[in-house]
Short mmCIF file of C-alpha atoms and ligand atoms in Angstrom, two decimals:
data_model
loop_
_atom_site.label_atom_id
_atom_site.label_comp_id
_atom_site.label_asym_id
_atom_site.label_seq_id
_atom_site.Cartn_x
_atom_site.Cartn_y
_atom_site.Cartn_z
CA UNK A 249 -72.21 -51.52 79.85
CA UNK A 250 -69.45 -50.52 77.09
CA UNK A 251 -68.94 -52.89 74.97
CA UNK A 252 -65.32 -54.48 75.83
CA UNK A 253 -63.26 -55.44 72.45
CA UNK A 254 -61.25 -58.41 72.54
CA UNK A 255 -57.55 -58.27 71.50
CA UNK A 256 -57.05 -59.93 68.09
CA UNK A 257 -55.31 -63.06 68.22
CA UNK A 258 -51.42 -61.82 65.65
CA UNK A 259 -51.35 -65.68 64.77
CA UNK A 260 -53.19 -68.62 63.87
CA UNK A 261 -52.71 -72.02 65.07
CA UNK A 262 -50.69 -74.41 63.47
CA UNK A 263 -50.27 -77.64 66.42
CA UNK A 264 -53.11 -77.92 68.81
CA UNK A 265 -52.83 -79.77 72.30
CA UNK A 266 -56.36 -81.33 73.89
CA UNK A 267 -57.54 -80.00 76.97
CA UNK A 268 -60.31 -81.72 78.86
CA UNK A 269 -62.13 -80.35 81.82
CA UNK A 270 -62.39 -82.87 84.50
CA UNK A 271 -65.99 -83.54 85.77
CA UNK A 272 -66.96 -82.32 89.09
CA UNK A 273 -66.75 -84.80 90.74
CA UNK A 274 -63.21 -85.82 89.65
CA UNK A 275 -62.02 -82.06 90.48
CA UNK A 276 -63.77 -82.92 93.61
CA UNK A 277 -61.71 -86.20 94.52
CA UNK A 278 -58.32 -84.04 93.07
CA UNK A 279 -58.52 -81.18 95.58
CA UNK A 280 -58.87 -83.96 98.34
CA UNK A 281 -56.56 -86.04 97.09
CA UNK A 282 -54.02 -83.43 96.76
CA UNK A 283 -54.82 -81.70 100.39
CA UNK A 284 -56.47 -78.62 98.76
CA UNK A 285 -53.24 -77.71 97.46
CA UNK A 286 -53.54 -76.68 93.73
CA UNK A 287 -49.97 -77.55 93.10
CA UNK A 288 -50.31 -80.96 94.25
CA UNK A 289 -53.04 -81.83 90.96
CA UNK A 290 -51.76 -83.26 87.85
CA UNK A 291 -51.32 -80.91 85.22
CA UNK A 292 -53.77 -83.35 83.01
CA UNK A 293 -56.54 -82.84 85.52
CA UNK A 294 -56.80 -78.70 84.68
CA UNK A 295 -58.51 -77.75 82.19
CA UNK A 296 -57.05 -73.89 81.92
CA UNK A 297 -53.66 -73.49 83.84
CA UNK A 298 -53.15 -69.92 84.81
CA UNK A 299 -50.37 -71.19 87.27
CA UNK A 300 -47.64 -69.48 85.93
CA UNK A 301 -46.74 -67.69 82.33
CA UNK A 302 -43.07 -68.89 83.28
CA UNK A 303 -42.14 -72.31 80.26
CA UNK A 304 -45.63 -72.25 79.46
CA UNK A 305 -45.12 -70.08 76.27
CA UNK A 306 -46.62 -71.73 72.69
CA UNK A 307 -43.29 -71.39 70.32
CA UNK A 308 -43.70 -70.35 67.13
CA UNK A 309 -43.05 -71.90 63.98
CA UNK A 310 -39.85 -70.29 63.30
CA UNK A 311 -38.56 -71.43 66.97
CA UNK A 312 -39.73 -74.79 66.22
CA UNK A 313 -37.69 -75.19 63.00
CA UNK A 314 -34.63 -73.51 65.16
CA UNK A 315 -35.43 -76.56 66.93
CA UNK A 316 -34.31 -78.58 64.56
CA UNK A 317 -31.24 -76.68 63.69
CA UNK A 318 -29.73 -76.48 66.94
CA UNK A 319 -26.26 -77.30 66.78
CA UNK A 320 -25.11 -80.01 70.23
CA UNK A 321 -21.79 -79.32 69.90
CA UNK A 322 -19.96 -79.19 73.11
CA UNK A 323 -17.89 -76.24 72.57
CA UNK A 324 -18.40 -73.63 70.25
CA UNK A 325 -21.52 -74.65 68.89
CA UNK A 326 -22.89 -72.44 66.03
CA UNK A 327 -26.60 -72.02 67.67
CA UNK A 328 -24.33 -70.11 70.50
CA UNK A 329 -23.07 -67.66 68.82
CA UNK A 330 -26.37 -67.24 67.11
CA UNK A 331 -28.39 -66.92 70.43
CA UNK A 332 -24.84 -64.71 72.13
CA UNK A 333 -25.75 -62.03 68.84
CA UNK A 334 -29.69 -62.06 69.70
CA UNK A 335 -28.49 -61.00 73.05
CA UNK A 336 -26.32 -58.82 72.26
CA UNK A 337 -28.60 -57.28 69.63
CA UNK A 338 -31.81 -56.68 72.07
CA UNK A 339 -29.65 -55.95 74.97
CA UNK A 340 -26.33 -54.16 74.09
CA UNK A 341 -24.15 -55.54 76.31
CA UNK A 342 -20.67 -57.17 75.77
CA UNK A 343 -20.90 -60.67 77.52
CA UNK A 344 -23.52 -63.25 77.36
CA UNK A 345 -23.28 -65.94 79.94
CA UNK A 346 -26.60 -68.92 79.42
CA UNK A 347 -28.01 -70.95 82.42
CA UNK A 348 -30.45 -72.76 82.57
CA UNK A 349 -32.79 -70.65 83.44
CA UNK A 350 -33.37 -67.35 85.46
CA UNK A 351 -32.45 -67.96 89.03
CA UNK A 352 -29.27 -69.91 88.02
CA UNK A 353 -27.94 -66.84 86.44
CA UNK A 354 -29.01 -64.76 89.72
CA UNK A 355 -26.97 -67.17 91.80
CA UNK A 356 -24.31 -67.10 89.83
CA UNK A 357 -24.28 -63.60 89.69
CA UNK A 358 -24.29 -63.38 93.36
CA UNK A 359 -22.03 -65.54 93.83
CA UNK A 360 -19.54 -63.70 91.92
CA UNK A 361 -20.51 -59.80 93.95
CA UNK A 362 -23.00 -60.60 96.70
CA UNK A 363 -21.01 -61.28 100.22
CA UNK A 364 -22.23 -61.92 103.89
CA UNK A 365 -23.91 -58.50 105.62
CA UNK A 366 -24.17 -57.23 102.22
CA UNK A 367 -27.43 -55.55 101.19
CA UNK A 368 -29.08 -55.70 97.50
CA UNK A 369 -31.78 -53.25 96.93
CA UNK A 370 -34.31 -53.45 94.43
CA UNK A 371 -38.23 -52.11 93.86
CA UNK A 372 -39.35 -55.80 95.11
CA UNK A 373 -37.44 -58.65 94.68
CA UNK A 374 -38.97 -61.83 93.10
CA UNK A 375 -38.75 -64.89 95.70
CA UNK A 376 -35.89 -66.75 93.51
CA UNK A 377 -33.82 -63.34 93.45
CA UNK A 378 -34.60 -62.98 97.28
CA UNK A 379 -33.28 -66.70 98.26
CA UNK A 380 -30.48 -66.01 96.24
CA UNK A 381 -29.42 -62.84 97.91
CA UNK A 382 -30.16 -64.37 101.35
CA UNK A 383 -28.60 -67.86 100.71
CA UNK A 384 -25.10 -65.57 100.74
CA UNK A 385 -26.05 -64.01 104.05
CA UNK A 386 -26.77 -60.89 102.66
CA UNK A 387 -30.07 -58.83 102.83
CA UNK A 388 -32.58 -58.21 100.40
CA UNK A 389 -34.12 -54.72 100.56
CA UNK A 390 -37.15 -53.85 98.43
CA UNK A 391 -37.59 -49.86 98.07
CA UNK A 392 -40.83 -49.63 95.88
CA UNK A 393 -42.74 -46.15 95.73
CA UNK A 394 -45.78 -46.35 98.42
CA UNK A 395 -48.07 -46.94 95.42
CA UNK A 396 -47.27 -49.75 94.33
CA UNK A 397 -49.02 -51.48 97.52
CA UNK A 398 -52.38 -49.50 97.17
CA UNK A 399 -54.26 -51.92 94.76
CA UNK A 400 -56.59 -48.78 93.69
CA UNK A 401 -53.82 -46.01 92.65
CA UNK A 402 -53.91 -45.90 88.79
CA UNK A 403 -49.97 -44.84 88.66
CA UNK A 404 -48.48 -45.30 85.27
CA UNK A 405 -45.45 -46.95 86.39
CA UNK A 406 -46.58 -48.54 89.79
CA UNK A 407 -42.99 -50.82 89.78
CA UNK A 408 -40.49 -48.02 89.98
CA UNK A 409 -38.23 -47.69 92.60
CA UNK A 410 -38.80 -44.55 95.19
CA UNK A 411 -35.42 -42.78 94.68
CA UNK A 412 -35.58 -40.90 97.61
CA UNK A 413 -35.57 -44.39 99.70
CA UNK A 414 -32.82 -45.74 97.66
CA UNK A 415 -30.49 -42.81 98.36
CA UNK A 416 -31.19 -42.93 102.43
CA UNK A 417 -30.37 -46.36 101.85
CA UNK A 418 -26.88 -46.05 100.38
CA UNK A 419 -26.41 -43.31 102.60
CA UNK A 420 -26.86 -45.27 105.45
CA UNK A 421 -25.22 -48.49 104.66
CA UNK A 422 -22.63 -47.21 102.54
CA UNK A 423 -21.63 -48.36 99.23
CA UNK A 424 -19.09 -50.73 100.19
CA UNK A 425 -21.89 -53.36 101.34
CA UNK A 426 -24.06 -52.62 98.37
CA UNK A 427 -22.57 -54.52 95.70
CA UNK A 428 -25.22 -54.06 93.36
CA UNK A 429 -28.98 -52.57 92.56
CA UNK A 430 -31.46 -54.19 91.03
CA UNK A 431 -34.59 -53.55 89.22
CA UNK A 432 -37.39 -56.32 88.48
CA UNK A 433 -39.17 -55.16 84.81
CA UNK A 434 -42.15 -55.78 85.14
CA UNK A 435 -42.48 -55.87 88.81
CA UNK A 436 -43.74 -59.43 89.32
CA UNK A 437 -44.16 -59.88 92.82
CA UNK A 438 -45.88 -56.25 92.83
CA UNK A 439 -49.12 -56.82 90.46
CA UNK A 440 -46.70 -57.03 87.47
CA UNK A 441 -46.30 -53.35 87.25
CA UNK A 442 -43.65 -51.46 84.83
CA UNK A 443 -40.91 -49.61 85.71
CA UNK A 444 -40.77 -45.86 83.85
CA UNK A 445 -37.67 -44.65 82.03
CA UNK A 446 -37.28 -41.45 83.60
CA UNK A 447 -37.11 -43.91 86.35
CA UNK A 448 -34.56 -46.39 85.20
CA UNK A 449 -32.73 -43.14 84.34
CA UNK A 450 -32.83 -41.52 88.15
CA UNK A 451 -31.66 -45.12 89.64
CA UNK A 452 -28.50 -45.24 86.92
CA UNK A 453 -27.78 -41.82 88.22
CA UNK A 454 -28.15 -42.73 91.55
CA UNK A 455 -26.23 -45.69 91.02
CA UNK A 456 -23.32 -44.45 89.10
CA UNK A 457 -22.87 -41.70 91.75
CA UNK A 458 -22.50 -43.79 94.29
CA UNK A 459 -20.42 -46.29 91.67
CA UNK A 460 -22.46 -49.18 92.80
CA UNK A 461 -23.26 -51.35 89.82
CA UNK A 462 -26.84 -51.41 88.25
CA UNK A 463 -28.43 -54.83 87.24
CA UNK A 464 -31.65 -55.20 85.45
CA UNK A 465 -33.73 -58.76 86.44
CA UNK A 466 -35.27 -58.17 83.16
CA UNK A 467 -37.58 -61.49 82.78
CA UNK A 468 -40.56 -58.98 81.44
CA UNK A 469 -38.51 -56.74 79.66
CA UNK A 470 -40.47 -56.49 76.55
CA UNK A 471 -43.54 -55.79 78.46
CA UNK A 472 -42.30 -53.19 80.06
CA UNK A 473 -41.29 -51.50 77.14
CA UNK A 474 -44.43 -51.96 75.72
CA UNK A 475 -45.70 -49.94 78.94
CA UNK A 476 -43.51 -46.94 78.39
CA UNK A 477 -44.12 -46.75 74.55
CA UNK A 478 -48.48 -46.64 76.02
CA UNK A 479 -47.78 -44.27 79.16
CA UNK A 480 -44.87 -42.45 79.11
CA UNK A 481 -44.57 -38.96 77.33
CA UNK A 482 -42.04 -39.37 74.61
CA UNK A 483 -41.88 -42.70 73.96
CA UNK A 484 -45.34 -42.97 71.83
CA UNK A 485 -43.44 -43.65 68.25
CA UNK A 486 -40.30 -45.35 69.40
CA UNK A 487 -40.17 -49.05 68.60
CA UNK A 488 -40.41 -51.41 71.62
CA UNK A 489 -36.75 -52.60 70.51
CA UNK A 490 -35.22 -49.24 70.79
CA UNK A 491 -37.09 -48.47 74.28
CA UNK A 492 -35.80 -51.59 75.51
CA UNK A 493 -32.39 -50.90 73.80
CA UNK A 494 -32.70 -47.40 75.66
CA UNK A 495 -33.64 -49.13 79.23
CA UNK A 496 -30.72 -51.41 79.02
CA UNK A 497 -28.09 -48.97 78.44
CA UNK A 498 -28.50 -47.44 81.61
CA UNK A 499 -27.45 -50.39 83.32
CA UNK A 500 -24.59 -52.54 83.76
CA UNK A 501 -26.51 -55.63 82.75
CA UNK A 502 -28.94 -58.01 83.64
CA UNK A 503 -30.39 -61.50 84.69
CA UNK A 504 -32.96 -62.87 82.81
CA UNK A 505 -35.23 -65.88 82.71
CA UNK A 506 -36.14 -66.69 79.26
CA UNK A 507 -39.20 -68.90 80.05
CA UNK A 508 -40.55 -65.43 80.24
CA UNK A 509 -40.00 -62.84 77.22
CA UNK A 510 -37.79 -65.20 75.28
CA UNK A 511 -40.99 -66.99 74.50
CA UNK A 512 -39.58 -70.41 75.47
CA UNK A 513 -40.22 -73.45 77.64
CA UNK A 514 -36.57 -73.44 79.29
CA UNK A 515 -33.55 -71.15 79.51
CA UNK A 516 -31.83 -67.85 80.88
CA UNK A 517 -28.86 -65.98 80.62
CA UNK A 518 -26.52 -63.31 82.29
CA UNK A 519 -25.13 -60.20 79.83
CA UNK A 520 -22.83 -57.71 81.56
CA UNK A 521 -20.10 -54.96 80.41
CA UNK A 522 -17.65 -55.81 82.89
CA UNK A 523 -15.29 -58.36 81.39
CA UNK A 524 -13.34 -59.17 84.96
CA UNK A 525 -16.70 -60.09 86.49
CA UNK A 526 -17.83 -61.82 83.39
CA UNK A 527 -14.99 -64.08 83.81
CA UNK A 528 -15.21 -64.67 87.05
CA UNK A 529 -18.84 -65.95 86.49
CA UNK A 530 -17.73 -67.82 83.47
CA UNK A 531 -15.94 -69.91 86.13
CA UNK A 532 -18.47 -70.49 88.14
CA UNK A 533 -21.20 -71.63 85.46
CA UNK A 534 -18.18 -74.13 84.50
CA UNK A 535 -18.75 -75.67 87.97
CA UNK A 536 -22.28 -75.85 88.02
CA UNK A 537 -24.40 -75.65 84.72
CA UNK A 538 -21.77 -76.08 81.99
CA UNK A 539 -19.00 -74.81 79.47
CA UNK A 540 -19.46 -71.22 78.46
CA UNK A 541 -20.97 -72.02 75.30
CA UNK A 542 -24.11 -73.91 76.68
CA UNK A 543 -24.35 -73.27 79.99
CA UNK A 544 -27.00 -75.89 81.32
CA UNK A 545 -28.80 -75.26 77.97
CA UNK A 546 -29.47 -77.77 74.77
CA UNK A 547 -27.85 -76.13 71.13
CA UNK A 548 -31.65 -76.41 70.38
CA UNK A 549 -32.82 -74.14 73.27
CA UNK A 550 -30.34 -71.44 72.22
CA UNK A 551 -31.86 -71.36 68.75
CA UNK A 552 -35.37 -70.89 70.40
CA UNK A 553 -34.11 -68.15 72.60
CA UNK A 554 -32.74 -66.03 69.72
CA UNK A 555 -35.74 -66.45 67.62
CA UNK A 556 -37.66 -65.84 70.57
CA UNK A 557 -36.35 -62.63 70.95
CA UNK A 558 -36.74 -61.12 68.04
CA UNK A 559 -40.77 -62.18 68.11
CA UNK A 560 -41.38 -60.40 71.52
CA UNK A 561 -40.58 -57.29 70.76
CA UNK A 562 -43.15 -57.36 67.93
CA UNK A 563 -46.01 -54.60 68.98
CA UNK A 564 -49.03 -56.28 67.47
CA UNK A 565 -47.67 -58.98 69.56
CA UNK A 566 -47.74 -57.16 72.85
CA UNK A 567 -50.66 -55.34 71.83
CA UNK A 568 -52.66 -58.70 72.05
CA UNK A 569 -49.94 -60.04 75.15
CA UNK A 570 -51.15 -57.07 77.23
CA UNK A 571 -54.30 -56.64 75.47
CA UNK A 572 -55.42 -60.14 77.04
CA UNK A 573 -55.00 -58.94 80.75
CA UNK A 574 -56.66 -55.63 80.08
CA UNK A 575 -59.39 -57.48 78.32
CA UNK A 576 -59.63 -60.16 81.35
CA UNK A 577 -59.89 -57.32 84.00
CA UNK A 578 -62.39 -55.53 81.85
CA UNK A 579 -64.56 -59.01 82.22
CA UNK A 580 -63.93 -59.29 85.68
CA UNK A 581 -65.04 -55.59 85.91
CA UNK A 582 -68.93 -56.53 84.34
CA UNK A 583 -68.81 -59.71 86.62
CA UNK A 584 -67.64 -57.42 90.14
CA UNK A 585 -64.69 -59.52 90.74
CA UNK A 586 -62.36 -57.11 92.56
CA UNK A 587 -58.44 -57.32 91.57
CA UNK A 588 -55.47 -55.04 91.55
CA UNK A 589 -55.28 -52.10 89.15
CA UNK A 590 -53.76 -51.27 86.54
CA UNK A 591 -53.88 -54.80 85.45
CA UNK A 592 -49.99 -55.62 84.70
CA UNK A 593 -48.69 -57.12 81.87
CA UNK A 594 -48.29 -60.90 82.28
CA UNK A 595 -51.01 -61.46 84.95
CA UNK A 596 -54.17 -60.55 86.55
CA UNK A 597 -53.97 -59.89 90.60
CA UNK A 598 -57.34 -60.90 92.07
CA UNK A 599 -58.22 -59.19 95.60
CA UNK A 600 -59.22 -62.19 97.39
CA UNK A 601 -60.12 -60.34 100.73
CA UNK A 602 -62.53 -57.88 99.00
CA UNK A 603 -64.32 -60.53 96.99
CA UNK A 604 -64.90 -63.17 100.28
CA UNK A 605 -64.88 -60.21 102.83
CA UNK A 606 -66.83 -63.51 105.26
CA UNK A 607 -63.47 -65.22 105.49
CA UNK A 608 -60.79 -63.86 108.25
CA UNK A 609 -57.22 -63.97 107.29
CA UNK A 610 -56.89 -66.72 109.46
CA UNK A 611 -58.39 -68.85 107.01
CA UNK A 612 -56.77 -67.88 104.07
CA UNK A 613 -59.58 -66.38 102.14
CA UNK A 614 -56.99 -66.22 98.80
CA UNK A 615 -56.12 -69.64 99.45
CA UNK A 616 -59.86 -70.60 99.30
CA UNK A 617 -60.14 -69.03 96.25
CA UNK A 618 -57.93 -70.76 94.50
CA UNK A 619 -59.56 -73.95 95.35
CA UNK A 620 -63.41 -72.32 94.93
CA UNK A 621 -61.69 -71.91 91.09
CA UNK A 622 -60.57 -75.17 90.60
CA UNK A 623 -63.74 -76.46 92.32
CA UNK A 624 -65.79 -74.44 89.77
CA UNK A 625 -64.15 -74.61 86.61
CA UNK A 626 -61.30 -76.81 86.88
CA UNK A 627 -59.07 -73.42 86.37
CA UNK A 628 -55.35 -73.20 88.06
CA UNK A 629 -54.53 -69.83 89.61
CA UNK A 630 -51.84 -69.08 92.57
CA UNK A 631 -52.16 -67.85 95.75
CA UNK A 632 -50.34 -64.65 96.83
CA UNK A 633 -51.44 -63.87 100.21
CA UNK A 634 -51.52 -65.44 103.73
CA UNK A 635 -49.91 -68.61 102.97
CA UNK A 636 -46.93 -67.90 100.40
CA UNK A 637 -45.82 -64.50 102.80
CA UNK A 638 -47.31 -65.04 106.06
CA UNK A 639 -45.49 -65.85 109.08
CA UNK A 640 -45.40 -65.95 112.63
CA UNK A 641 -43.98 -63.53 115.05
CA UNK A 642 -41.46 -65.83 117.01
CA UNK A 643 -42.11 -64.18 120.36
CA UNK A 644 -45.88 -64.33 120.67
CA UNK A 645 -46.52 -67.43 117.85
CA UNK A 646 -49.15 -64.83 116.59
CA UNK A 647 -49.84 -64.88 112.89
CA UNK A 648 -48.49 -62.12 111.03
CA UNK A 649 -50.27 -61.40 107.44
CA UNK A 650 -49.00 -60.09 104.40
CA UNK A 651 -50.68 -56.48 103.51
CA UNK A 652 -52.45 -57.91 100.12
CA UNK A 653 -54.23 -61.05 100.06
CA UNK A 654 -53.95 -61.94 96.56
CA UNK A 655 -54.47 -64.72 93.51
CA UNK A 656 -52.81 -64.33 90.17
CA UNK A 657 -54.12 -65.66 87.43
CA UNK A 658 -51.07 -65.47 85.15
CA UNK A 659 -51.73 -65.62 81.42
CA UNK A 660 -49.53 -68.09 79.60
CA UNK A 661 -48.12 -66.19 76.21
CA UNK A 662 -49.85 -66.73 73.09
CA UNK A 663 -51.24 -70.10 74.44
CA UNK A 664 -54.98 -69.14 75.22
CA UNK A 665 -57.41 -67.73 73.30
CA UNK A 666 -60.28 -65.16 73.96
CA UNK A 667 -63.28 -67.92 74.54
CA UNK A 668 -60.84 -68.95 77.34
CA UNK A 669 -60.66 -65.88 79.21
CA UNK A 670 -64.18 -65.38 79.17
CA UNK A 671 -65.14 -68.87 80.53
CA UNK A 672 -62.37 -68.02 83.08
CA UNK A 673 -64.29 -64.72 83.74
CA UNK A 674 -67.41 -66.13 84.14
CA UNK A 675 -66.35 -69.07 86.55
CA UNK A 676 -65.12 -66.17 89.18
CA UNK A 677 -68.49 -64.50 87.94
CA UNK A 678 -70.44 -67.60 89.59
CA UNK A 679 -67.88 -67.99 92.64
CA UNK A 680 -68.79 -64.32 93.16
CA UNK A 681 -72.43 -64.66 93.11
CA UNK A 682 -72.48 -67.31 95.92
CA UNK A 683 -69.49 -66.03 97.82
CA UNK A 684 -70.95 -67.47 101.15
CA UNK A 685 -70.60 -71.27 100.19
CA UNK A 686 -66.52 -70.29 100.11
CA UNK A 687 -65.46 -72.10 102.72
CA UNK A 688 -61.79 -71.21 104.31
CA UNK A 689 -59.42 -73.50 105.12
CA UNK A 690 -56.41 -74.72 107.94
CA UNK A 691 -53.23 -75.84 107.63
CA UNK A 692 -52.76 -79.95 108.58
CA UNK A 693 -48.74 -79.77 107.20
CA UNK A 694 -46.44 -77.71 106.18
CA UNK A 695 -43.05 -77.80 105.19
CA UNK A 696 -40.93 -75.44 106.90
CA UNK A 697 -40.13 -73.33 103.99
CA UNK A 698 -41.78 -72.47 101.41
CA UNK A 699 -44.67 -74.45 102.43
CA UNK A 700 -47.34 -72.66 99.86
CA UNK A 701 -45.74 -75.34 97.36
CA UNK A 702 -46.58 -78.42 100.06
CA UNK A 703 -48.53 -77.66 102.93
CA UNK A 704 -51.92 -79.31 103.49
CA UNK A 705 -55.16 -78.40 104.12
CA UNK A 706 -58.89 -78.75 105.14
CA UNK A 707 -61.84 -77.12 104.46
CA UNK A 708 -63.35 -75.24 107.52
N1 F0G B 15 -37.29 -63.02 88.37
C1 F0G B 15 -38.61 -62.82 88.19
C2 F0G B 15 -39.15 -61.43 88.18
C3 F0G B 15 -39.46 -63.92 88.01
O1 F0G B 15 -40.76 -63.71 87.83
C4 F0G B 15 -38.91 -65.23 88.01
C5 F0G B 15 -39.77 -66.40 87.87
C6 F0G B 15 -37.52 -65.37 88.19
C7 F0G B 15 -36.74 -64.24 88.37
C8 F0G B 15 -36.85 -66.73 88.22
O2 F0G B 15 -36.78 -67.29 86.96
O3 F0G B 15 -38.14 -69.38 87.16
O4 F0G B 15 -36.49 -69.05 85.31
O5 F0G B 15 -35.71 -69.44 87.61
N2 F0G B 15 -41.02 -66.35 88.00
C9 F0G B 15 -41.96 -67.45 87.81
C10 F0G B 15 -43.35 -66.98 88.14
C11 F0G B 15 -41.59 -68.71 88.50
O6 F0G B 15 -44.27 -67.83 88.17
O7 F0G B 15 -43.57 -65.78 88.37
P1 F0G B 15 -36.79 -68.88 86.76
#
């Protein structure tokens, strides 16, 4: 076996928060107590929380004295106009609308273009961006390249949007019920995958032909950039700023949550050319998250968003951000845990079907993996498969499955350190080495939507 180098660490640690890992049986007596459902434990009975990498980022010093300088004034405040320049800077476009966080500014947004029978394509739409389309009546459409759902093609840029789909698309629906095109960087809800420039390039054209407006949701923005500047020809001694600088001005403008690549627990903003729409949603934050100038958001947050992005784009940074998913996979690889590759940039995607092939869908053999984890190791991971995205056809009441059957362990930014990863490693080692004890599971209760949040189980 090569040996597999870890990244380095591009900070030391100034604040530390305990952890404890939870005795067996207590991790026992929590996934009873909380019907097998991983969400339904108390965040002080995980030991490593791989949940999410959404709030969960460690701030840094600087962020934490912007902290303190936040101005809480009600209008105008200075830490505003501070955080409305960081946009601006990083992003390049005229307005800069906060929310609270991400899927505030995508209804709002919406709210302002999106109308009933109205379509919104994108490469996949992430659930929030999905609700918020369909909550208007309208239809999100995801046209991804065929790739991006075969776990073992090693395409560069497995997020990109197939342009020959998105041009039958407009073609047949017509530009007057497209209000806008999207593009997710990374691709969350596809393995975390980036999005190539040429390609951002081919959708603008495609988009500006057609004059239907161009919208980035641009949560992993940094990490994608990082992508390009590793894969794509071209791009190899451009700074991650200017690459992102270069993405951005092929678009319109974006949405963008910054509990993601702002590096901070709570926040998320809107930035746009068009100053008639930009007032428009102005009017509608007033009614629901707050005056232009704060927009749901604390003075303080503001500050920690415009430090934040000016760290993210740092490329020892990212080199260690998407160095620690590389350098999780390559573990997993030694220990013959299956998962999707390329490993993305914010997360690993485990195949849960390969690794407990004894399970049928039926019983949810991603599901039970989660659980096996937290059962094992007192580790928090999500389930992507059967029970977030499956259905049932409302004819026959037969189950219908999602094509991958997946868990992501999301890595929370600059938060964990190397030792964790490998203990995480070696806990799906174990799982993997007595596969048959993984028992699968059926649904007691579930909510009607959404249910992977608050449905119930037992073990089969
Ligand atoms: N868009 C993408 C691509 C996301 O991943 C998320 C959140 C949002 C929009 C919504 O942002 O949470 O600030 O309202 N993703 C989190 C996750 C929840 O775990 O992947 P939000």
């Amino acid at each position: 076996m090569p040996d597999i180098h870890p990244p380095i660490e591009p900070f030391r640690i100034k604040a530390v928060e305990p952890i404890r890992r939870p005795a067996r049986p207590e991790r026992q007596r929590a996934l009873k107590a909380a019907g097998f459902n991983v969400f339904g434990i108390p965040a002080e009975k995980i030991f490593i929380d791989l949940l999410t990498d959404s709030g969960t980022s460690a701030m840094s010093d600087a962020q934490w004295a912007g902290i303190m300088r936040g101005d809480e004034s009600y209008a105008g405040a200075r830490s505003f106009f501070r955080f409305e320049q960081a946009v601006r800077d990083q992003f390049g476009f005229a307005h800069v609308i906060p929310a609270h966080q991400g899927r505030a500014a995508e209804r709002i947004l919406f709210e302002g273009l999106v109308k009933k029978g109205d379509f919104v394509p994108s490469n996949i739409h992430f659930d929030t961006t999905r609700a918020n389309v369909e909550v208007r009546g309208a239809k999100a459409v995801d046209l991804v390249i065929d790739e991006a759902y075969n776990p073992d093609s090693d395409h560069p840029f497995k997020g990109n949007m197939d342009i020959a789909k998105l041009k039958g698309f407009i073609a047949r629906r017509g530009r007057a019920h497209i209000p806008l095109v999207m593009l997710t960087i990374t691709n969350n809800s596809g393995g975390g995958q980036p999005v190539s420039m040429e390609n951002i390039r081919q959708v603008s054209a495609v988009c500006r032909k057609a004059r239907i407006p161009f919208f980035f949701d641009a949560c992993r923005f940094a990490e994608n950039a990082f992508f390009i500047r590793q894969r794509e020809k071209g791009y190899g001694k451009k700074s991650v700023a200017l690459i992102a600088r270069e993405m951005f001005s092929h678009a319109e403008g974006a949405t963008m949550s910054a509990k993601k690549d702002a590096l901070v627990n709570i926040g998320g903003f809107i930035t746009l050319n068009d100053a008639e729409l930009a007032k428009k949603l102005k009017n509608i934050l007033i009614i629901g998250e707050g005056f232009p100038t704060y927009g749901g958001l604390a003075g303080r947050d503001l500050e920690a968003i415009a430090q934040g992005l000016s760290e993210v784009v740092d490329e020892e940074y990212l080199a260690y951000r998407t160095g620690q998913a590389a350098y999780l996979g390559a573990l997993l690889d030694r220990v013959g845990v299956p998962y999707f590759k390329p490993v993305g940039g914010h997360a690993v995607y485990l195949l849960a079907d390969r690794m407990l092939p004894a399970i049928p869908r039926e019983h949810f053999p991603a599901w039970a993996l989660t659980v096996a984890l937290y059962r094992e190791a007192g580790v928090r991971s999500v389930e992507i498969g059967g029970v977030m995205f499956g259905s049932k056809d409302p004819r026959t009441g037969k189950p219908i499955f999602p094509q991958l059957e997946m868990v992501r362990l999301a890595i929370p930014r600059r938060v964990y350190t190397v030792s964790h990863l490998g203990y995480v490693a070696d806990a799906l080692g174990s799982i993997a080495a007595k596969k048959t004890k993984v028992r699968g599971l059926r649904i007691i209760d579930e909510p009607r939507f959404l249910r992977h949040f608050t449905a119930r189980f037992e073990e089969i």
